[in-house]
mmCIF file of the C-alpha atoms, coordinates in Angstrom:
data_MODEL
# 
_entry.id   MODEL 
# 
loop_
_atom_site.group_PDB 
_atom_site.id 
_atom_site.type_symbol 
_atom_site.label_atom_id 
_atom_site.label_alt_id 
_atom_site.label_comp_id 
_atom_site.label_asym_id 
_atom_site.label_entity_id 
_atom_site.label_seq_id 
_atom_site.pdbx_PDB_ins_code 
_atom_site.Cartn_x 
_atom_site.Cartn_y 
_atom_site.Cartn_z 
_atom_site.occupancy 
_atom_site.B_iso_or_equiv 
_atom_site.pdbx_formal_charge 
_atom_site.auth_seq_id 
_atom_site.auth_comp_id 
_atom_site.auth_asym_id 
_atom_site.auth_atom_id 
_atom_site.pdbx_PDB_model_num 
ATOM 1   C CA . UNK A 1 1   ? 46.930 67.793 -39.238 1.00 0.00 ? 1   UNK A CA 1 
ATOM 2   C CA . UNK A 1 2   ? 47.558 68.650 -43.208 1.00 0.00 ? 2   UNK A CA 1 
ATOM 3   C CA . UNK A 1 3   ? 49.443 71.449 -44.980 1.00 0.00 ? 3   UNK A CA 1 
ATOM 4   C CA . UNK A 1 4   ? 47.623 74.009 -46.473 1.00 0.00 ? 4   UNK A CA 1 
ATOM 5   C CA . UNK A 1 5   ? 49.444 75.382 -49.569 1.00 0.00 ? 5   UNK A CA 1 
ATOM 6   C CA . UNK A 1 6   ? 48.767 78.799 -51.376 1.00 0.00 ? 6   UNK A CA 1 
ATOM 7   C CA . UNK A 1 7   ? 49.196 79.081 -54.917 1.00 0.00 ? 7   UNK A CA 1 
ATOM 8   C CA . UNK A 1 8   ? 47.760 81.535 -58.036 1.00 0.00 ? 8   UNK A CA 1 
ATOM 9   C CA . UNK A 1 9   ? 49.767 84.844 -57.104 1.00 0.00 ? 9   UNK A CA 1 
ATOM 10  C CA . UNK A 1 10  ? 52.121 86.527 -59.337 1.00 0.00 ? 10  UNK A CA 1 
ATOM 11  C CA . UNK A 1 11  ? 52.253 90.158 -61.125 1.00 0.00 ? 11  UNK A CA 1 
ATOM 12  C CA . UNK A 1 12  ? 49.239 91.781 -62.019 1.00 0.00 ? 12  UNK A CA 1 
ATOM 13  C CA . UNK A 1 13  ? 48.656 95.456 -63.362 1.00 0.00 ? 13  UNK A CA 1 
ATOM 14  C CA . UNK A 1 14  ? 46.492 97.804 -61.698 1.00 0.00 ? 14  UNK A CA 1 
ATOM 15  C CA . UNK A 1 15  ? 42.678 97.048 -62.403 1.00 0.00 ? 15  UNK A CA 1 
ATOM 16  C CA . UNK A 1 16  ? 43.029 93.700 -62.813 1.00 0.00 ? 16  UNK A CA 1 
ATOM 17  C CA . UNK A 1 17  ? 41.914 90.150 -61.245 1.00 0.00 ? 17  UNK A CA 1 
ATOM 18  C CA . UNK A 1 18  ? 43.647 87.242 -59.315 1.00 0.00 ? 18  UNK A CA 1 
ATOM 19  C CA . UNK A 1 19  ? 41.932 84.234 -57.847 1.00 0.00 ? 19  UNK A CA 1 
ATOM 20  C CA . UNK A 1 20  ? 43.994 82.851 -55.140 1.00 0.00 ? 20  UNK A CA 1 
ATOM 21  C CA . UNK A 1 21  ? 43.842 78.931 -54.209 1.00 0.00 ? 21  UNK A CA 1 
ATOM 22  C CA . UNK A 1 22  ? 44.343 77.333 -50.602 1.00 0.00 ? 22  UNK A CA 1 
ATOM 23  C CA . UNK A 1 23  ? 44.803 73.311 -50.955 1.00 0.00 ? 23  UNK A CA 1 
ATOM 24  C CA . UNK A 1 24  ? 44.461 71.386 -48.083 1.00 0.00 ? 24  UNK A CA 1 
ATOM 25  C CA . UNK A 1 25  ? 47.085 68.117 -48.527 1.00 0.00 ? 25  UNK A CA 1 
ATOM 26  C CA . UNK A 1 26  ? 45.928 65.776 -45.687 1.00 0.00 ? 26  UNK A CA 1 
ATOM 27  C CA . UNK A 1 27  ? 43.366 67.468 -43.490 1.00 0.00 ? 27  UNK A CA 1 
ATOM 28  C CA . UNK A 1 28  ? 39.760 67.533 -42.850 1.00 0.00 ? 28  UNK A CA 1 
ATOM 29  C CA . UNK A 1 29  ? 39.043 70.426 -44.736 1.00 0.00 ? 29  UNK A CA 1 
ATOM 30  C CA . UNK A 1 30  ? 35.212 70.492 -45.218 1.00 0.00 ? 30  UNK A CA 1 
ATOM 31  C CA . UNK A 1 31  ? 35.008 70.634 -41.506 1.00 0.00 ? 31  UNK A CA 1 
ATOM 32  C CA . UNK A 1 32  ? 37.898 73.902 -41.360 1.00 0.00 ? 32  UNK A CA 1 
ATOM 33  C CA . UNK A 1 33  ? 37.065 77.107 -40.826 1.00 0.00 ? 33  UNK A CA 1 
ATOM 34  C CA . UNK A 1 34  ? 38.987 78.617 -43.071 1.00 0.00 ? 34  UNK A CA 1 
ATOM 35  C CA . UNK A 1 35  ? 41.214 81.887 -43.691 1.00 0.00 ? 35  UNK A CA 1 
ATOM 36  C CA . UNK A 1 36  ? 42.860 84.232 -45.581 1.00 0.00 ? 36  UNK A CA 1 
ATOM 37  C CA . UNK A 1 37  ? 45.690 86.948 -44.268 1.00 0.00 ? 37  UNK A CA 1 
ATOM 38  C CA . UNK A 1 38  ? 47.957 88.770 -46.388 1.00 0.00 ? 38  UNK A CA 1 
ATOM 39  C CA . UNK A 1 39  ? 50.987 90.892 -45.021 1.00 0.00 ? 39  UNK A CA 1 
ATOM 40  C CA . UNK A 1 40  ? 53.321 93.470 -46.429 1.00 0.00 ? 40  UNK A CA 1 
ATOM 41  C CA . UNK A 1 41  ? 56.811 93.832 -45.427 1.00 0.00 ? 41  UNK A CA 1 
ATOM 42  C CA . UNK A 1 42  ? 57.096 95.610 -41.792 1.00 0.00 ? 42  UNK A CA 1 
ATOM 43  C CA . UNK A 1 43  ? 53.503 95.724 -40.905 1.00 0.00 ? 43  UNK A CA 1 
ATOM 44  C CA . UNK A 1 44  ? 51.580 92.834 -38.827 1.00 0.00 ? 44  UNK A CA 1 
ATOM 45  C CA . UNK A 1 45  ? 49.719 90.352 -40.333 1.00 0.00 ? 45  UNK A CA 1 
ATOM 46  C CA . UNK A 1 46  ? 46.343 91.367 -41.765 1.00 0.00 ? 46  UNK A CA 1 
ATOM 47  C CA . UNK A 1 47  ? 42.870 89.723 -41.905 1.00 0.00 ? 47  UNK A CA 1 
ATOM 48  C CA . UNK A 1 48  ? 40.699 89.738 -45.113 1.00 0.00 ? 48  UNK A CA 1 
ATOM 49  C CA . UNK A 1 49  ? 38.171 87.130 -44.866 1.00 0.00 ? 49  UNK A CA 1 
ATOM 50  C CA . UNK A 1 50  ? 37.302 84.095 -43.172 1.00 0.00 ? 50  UNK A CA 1 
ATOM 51  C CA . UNK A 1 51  ? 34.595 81.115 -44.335 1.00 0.00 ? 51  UNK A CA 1 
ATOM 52  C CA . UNK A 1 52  ? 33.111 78.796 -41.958 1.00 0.00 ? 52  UNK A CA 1 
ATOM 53  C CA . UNK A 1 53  ? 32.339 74.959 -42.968 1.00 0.00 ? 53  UNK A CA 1 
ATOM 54  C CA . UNK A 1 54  ? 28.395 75.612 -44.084 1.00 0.00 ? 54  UNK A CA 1 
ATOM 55  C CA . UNK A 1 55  ? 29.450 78.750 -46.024 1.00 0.00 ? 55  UNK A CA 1 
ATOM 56  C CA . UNK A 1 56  ? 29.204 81.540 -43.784 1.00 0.00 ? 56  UNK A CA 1 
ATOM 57  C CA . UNK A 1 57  ? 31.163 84.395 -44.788 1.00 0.00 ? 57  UNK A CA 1 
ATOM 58  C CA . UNK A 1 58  ? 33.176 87.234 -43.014 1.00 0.00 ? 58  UNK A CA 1 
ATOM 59  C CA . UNK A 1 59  ? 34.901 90.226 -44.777 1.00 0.00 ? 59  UNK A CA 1 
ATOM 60  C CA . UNK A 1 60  ? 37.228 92.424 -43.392 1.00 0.00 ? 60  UNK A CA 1 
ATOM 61  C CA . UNK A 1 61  ? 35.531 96.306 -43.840 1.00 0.00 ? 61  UNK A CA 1 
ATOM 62  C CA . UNK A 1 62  ? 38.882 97.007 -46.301 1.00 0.00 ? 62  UNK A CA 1 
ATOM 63  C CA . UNK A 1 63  ? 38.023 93.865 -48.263 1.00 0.00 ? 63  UNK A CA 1 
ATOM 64  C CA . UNK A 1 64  ? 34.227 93.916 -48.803 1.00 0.00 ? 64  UNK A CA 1 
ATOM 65  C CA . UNK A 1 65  ? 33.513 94.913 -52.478 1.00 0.00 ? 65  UNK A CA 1 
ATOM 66  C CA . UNK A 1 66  ? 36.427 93.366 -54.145 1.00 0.00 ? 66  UNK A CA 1 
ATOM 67  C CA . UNK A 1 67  ? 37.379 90.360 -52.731 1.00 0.00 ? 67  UNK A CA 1 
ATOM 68  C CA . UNK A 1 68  ? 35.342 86.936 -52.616 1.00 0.00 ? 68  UNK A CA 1 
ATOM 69  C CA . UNK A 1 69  ? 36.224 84.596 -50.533 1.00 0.00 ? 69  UNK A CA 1 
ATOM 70  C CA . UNK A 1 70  ? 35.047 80.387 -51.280 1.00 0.00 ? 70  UNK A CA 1 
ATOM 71  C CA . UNK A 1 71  ? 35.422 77.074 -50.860 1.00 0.00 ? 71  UNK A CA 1 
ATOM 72  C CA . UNK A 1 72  ? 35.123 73.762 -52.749 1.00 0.00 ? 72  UNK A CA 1 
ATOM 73  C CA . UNK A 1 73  ? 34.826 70.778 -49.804 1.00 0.00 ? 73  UNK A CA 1 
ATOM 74  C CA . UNK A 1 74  ? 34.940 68.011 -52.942 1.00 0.00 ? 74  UNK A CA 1 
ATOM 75  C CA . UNK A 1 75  ? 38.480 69.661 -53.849 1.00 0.00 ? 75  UNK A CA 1 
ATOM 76  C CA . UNK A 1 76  ? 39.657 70.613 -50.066 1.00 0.00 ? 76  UNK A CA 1 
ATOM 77  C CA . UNK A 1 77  ? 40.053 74.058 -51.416 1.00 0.00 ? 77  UNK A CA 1 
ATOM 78  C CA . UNK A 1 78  ? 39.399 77.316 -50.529 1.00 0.00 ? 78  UNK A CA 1 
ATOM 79  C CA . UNK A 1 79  ? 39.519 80.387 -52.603 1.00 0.00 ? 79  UNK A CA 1 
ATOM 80  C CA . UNK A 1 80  ? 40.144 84.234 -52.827 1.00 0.00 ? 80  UNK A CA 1 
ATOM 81  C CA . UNK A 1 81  ? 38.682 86.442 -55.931 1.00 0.00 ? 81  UNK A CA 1 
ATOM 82  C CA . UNK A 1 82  ? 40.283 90.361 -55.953 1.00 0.00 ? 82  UNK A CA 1 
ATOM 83  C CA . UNK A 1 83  ? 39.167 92.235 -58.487 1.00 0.00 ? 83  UNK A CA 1 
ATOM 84  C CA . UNK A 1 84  ? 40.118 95.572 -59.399 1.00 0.00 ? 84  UNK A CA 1 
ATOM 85  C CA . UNK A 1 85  ? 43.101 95.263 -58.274 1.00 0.00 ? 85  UNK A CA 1 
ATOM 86  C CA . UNK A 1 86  ? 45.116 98.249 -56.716 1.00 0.00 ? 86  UNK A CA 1 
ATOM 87  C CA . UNK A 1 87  ? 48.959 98.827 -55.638 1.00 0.00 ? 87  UNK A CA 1 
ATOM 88  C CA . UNK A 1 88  ? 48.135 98.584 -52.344 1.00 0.00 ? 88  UNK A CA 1 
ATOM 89  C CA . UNK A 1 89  ? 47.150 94.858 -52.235 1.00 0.00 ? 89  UNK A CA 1 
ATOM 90  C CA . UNK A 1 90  ? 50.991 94.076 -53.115 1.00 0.00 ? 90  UNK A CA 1 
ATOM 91  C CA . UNK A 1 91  ? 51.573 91.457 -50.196 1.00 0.00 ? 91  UNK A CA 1 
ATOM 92  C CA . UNK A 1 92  ? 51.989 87.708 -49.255 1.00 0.00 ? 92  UNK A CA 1 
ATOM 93  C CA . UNK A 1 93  ? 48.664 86.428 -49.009 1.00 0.00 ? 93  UNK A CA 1 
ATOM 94  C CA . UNK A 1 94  ? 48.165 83.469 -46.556 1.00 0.00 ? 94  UNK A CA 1 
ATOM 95  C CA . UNK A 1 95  ? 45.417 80.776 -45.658 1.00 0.00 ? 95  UNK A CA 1 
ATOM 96  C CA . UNK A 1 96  ? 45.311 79.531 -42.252 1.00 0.00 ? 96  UNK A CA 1 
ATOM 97  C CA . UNK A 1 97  ? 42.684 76.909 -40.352 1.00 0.00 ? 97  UNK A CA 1 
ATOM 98  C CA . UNK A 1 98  ? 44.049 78.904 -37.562 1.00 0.00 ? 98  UNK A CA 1 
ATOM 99  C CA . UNK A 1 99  ? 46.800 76.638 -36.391 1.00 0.00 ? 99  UNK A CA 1 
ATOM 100 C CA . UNK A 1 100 ? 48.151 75.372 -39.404 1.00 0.00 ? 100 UNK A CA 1 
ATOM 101 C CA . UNK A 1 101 ? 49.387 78.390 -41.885 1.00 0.00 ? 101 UNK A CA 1 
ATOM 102 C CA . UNK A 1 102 ? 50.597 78.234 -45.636 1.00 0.00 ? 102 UNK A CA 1 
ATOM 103 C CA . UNK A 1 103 ? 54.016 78.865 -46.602 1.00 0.00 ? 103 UNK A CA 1 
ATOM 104 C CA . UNK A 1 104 ? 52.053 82.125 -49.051 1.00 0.00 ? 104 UNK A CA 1 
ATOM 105 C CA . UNK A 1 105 ? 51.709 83.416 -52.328 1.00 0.00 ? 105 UNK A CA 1 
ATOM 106 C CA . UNK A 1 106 ? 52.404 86.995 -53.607 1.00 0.00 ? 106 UNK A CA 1 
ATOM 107 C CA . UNK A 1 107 ? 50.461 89.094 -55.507 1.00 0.00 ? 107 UNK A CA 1 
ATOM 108 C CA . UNK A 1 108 ? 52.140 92.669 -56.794 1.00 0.00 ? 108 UNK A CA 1 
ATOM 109 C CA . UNK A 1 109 ? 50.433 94.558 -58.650 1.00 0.00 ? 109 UNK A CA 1 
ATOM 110 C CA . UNK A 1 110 ? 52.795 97.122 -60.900 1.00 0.00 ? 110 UNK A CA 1 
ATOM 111 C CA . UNK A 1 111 ? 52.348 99.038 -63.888 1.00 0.00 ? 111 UNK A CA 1 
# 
C-alpha cells in the first residue's frame, strides 16, 4: 500500500512561492494517480489538482494560474508549485492516491 508523506510547507509572506513535495515510502507510485487537497479549519476538504501516471493534468478553476502541479516517477514524488501567494491559501495541504492520504503540510502565508 505505501505512505505518502507531505513536506515543504511553512510561513510565507504574501506574494511569495512554495513548492510542496508528496513522497511515496513503499508504493507503486509511477502507476498512482495522484492528488493534492488542502483544507482550512471548518470548511470541507478542497481539491486543487490532480496528475494522472502519463502526465495528464487537472486544475481546479481556483487553482489554474498559480499553482503547478508534477511528478518525478524516478523519485516517487509528486509536486505542487504556488506562486504568488495570497492569505487565502493558509491551509493543510494534502496528497492522496485516493485511498491512501498524507498526514499534511501547512502553508500560512502572513505579513
Amino acid at each position: 500500500q505505501g505512505q505518502l508523506v507531505e513536506s515543504g510547507g511553512g510561513f510565507v509572506q504574501p506574494g511569495g512561492s512554495v513548492k510542496l513535495s508528496c513522497e511515496d515510502i513503499g508504493g507503486t507510485f509511477m502507476l498512482r494517480y495522484m492528488e493534492w487537497y488542502r483544507q482550512t479549519p471548518g470548511k470541507q476538504r478542497e481539491f486543487i489538482a490532480d496528475i494522472a501516471p502519463d502526465g495528464t493534468l487537472n486544475y481546479a478553476d481556483f487553482a489554474k494560474g498559480r499553482f503547478t502541479i508534477s511528478r518525478d516517477n524516478a523519485k516517487n514524488t509528486m509536486y505542487l508549485q504556488i506562486n504568488d501567494l495570497q492569505v487565502d491559501d493558509t491551509a493543510v495541504y494534502y496528497c492522496t492516491s485516493g485511498t491512501t492520504w498524507g498526514p499534511g503540510t501547512q502553508v500560512t502565508v502572513s505579513s
